[in-house]
XYZ file of C-alpha atoms in Angstrom:
313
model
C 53.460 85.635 -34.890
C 51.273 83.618 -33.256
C 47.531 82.589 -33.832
C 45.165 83.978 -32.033
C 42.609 81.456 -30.398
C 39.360 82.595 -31.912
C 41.596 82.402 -35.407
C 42.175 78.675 -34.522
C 39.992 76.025 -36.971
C 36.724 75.208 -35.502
C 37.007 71.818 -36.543
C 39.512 70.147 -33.685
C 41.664 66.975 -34.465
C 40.093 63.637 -33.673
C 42.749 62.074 -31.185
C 43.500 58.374 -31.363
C 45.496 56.676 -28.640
C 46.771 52.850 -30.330
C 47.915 50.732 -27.913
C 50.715 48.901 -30.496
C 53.172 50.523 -32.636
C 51.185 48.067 -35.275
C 47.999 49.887 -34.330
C 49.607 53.131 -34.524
C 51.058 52.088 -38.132
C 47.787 51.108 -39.504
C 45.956 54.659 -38.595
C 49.026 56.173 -39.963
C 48.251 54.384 -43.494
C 44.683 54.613 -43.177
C 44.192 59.180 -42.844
C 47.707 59.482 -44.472
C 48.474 62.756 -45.094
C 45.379 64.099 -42.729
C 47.125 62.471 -39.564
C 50.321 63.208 -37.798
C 52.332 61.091 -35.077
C 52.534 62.971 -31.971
C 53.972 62.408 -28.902
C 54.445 65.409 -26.502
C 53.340 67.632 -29.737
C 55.382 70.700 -28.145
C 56.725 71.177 -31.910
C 54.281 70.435 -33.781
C 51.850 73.039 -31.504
C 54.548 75.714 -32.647
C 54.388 75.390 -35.874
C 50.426 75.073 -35.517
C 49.740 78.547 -33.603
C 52.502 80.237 -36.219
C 50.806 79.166 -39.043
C 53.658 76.960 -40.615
C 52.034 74.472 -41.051
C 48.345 73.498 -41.056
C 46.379 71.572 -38.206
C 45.456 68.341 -39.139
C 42.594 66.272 -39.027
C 43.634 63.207 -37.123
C 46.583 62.511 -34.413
C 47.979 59.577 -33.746
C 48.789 59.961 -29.777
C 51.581 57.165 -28.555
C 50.748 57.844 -25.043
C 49.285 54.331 -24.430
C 52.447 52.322 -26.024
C 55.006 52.174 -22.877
C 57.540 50.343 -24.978
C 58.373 53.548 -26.663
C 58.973 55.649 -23.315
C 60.548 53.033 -21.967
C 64.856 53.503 -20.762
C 66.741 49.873 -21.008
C 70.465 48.592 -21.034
C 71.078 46.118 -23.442
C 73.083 42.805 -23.262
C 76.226 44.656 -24.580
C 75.513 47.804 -22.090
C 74.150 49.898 -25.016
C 71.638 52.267 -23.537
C 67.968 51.980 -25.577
C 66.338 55.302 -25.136
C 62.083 55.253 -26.109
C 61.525 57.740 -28.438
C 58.237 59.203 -25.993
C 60.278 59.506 -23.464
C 60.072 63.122 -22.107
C 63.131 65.101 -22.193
C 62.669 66.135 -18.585
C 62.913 61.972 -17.225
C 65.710 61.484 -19.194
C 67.408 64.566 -17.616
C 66.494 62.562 -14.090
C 67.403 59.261 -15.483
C 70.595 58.425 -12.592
C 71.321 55.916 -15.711
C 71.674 58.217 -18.356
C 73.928 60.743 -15.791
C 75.807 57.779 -15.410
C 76.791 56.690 -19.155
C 75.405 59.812 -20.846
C 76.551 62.760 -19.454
C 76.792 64.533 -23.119
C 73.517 63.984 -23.616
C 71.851 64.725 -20.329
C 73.860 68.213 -20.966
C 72.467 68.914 -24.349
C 68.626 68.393 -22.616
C 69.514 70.913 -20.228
C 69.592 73.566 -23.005
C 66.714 72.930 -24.428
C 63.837 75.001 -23.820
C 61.905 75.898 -20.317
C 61.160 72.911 -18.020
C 57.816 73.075 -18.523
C 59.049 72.328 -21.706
C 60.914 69.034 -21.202
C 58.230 67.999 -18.915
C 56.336 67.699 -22.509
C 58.498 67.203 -25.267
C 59.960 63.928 -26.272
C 63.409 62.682 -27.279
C 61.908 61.452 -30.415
C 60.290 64.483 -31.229
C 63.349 66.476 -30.927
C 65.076 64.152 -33.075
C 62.669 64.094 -35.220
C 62.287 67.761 -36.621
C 65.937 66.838 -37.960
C 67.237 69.964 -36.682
C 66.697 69.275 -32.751
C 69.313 70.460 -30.276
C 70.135 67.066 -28.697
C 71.395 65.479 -32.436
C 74.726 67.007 -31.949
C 75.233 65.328 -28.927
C 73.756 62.108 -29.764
C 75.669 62.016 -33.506
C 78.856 62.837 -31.648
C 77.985 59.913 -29.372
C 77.886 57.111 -32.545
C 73.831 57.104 -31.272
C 71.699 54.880 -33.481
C 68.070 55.663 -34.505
C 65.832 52.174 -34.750
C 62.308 52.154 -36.480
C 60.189 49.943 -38.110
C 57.305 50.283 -40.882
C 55.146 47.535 -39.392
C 56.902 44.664 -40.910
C 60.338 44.723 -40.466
C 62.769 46.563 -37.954
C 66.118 48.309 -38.808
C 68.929 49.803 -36.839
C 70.858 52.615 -38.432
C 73.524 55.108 -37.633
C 71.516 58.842 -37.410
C 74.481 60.355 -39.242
C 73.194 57.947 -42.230
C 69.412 58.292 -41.004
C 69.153 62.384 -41.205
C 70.688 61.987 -45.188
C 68.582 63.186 -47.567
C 68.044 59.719 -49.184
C 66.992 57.993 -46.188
C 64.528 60.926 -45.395
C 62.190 60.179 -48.191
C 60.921 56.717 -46.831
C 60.767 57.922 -43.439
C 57.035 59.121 -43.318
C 55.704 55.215 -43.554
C 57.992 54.256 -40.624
C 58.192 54.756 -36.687
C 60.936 55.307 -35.010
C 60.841 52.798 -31.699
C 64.175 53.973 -30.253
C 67.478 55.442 -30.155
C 70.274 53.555 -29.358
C 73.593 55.008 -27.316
C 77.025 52.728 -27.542
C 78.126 51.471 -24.419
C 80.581 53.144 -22.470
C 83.805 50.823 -21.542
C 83.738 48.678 -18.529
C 84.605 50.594 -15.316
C 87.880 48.697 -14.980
C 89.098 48.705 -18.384
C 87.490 52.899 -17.990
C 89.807 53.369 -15.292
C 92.817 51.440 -17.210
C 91.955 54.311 -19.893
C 91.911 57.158 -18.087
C 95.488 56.321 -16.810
C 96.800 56.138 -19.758
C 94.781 58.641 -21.876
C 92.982 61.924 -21.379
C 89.140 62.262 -22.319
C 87.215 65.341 -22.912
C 83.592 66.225 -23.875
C 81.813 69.258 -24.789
C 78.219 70.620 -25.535
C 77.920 73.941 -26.425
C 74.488 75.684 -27.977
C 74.862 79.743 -28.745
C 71.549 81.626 -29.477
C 69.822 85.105 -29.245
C 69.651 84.698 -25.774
C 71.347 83.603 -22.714
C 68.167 80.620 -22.282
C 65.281 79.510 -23.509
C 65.603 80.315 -27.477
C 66.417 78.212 -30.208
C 70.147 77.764 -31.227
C 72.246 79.573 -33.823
C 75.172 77.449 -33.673
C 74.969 73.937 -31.427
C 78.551 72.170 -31.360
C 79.196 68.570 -29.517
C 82.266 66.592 -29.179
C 84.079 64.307 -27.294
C 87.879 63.842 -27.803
C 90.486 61.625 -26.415
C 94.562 62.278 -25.925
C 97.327 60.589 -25.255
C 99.505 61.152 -22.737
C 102.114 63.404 -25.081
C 99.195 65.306 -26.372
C 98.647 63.096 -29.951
C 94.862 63.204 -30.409
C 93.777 59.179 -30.112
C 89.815 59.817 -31.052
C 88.067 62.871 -31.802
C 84.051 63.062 -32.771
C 82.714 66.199 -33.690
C 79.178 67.184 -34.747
C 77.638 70.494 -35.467
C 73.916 72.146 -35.965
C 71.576 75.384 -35.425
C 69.050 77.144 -37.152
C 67.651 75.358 -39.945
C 70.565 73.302 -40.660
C 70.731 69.731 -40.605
C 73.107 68.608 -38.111
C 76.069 66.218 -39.322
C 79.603 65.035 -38.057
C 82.423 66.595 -39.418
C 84.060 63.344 -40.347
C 86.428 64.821 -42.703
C 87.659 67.182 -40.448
C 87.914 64.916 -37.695
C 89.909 62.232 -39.658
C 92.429 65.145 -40.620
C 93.436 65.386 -37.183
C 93.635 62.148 -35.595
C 97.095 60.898 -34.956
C 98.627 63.896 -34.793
C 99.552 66.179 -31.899
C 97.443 68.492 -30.325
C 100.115 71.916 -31.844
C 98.717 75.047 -32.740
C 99.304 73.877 -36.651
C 96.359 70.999 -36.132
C 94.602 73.951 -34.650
C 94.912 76.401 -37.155
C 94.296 72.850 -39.978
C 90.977 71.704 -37.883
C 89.671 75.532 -37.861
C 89.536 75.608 -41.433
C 88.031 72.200 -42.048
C 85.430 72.939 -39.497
C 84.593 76.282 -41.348
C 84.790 74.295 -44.814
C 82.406 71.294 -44.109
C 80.191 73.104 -41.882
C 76.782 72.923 -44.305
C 75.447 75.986 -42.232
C 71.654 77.886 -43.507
C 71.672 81.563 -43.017
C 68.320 83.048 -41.318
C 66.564 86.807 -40.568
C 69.009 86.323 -37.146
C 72.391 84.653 -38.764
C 74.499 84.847 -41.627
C 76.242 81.574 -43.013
C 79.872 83.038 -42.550
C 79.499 84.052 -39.053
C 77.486 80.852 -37.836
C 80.629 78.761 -39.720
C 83.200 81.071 -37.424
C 81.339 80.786 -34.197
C 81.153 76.884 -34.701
C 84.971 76.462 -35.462
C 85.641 79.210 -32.896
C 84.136 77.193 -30.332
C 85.025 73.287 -30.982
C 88.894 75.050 -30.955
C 88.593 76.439 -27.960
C 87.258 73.197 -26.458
C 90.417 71.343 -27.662
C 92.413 73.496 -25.710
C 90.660 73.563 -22.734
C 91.317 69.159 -22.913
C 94.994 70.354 -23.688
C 95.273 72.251 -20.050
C 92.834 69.811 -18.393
C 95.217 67.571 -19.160
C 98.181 69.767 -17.442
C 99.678 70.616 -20.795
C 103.217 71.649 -20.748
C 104.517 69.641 -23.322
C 106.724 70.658 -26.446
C 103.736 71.005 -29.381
C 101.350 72.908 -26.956
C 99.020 75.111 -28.730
């Protein structure tokens, strides 16, 4: 339930807009736990007005630094997303549409528009339990940050681990890093010769706008008789912290898309799933609906792909 305005604390939050991620760093270290980061604060106001947590005294706006809402292409055609960035221009992005499809899919389930007009990539990925890190883990994304001082690059499968998490309140994140996609020619050469499928699916109380139950995102790969070449599956919702299900995934690769890798990937999916049960879902059925639904996916590549071959599911 909500706060009512005249409940609200008297005392507002002095604002400070640094124009360097150095500046920003400094404030950060100088009101410590009485400041907060912000950059389209649509989460953070949430958990304000519902009492989670408490207003603080000081934030640290990064409106002023463009760097970090910036959208580049590296050397090697890796894709460097700003962590302000609003969810709503990346959506636009003709980019992003271009090379991240997955992703610009996931943003589409998040929230209202007025929404995404606000809220920030970084943010998202920063509660830890946001709806786009499915799609970006299943995407081999890449979360950079720095603590002033030095700058590191890290997979966000090994980023959202509870080891790395302790540290991560003295650092900034300045951007999130997608792979590049294969040259068009040698893309083309691929497609020939292989079939490619993606999925992002979110399931909540709702048909829109509400926050997700179970969130599953994938992207798989087949040969032309069906074996399964590459397969990258991540899953989330709720409170849960979203992961890849590399065991799964390795149990599968190599081997023909048959109903028995099916049936095996179903149960390895419900096994590693680390699903949290909430007032609206239990563990058991959010681990059922997530397996349920990455299956069903790897059929639909099976008849996308025309099927019809001797181990069809």
């Amino acid at each position: 339930m909500s706060i009512p305005m005249h409940q609200l604390p008297e005392q507002q939050p002095t604002v400070w807009q640094p124009a360097s991620v150095e500046e920003a760093l400094r404030l950060k270290r100088q009101w410590g736990e009485d400041a907060v980061i912000v950059a389209g604060g649509t989460w953070l106001r949430t958990s304000w007005e519902n009492g989670l947590t408490p207003m603080p005294q000081h934030l640290i706006s990064l409106g002023r630094i463009l760097a970090l809402s910036g959208l580049t292409v590296g050397a090697e055609g890796q894709v460097h997303i700003g962590p302000a960035l609003n969810i709503a221009d990346l959506m636009r992005n003709g980019l992003v549409k271009q090379r991240c499809a997955l992703l610009v899919q996931a943003c589409a389930e998040i929230a209202a528009p007025s929404i995404r007009n606000l809220a920030s990539v970084g943010g998202n990925v920063m509660t830890r339990t946001g709806d786009l890190i499915p799609a970006l883990l299943a995407m081999d994304a890449q979360v950079r940050r720095t603590n002033g001082t030095t700058e590191q690059t890290t997979l966000l499968s090994e980023w959202l681990t509870p080891t790395n998490a302790q540290g991560q309140h003295d650092e900034l994140m300045t951007g999130i890093l997608v792979p590049a996609k294969t040259s068009a020619a040698a893309s083309e050469r691929q497609e020939k010769a292989s079939r490619k499928h993606e999925f992002y699916l979110k399931v909540g109380r709702r048909e829109a706008f509400t926050p997700s139950v179970v969130t599953v995102a994938g992207r798989l790969t087949l040969e032309p008789d069906g074996t399964i070449a590459h397969i990258a599956i991540a899953v989330g919702g709720g409170s849960a912290v979203p992961s890849r299900l590399t065991r799964a995934e390795a149990g599968v690769v190599g081997k023909p898309l048959s109903k028995s890798t099916l049936k095996a990937l179903h149960q390895d999916v419900m096994a590693d799933f680390q699903a949290v049960a909430d007032d609206y879902a239990g563990v058991s059925y959010r681990k059922q609906t997530a397996a349920n639904l990455i299956i069903s996916e790897c059929y639909k590549a099976w008849r996308k792909g025309g099927g019809g071959h001797a181990s069809q599911p």
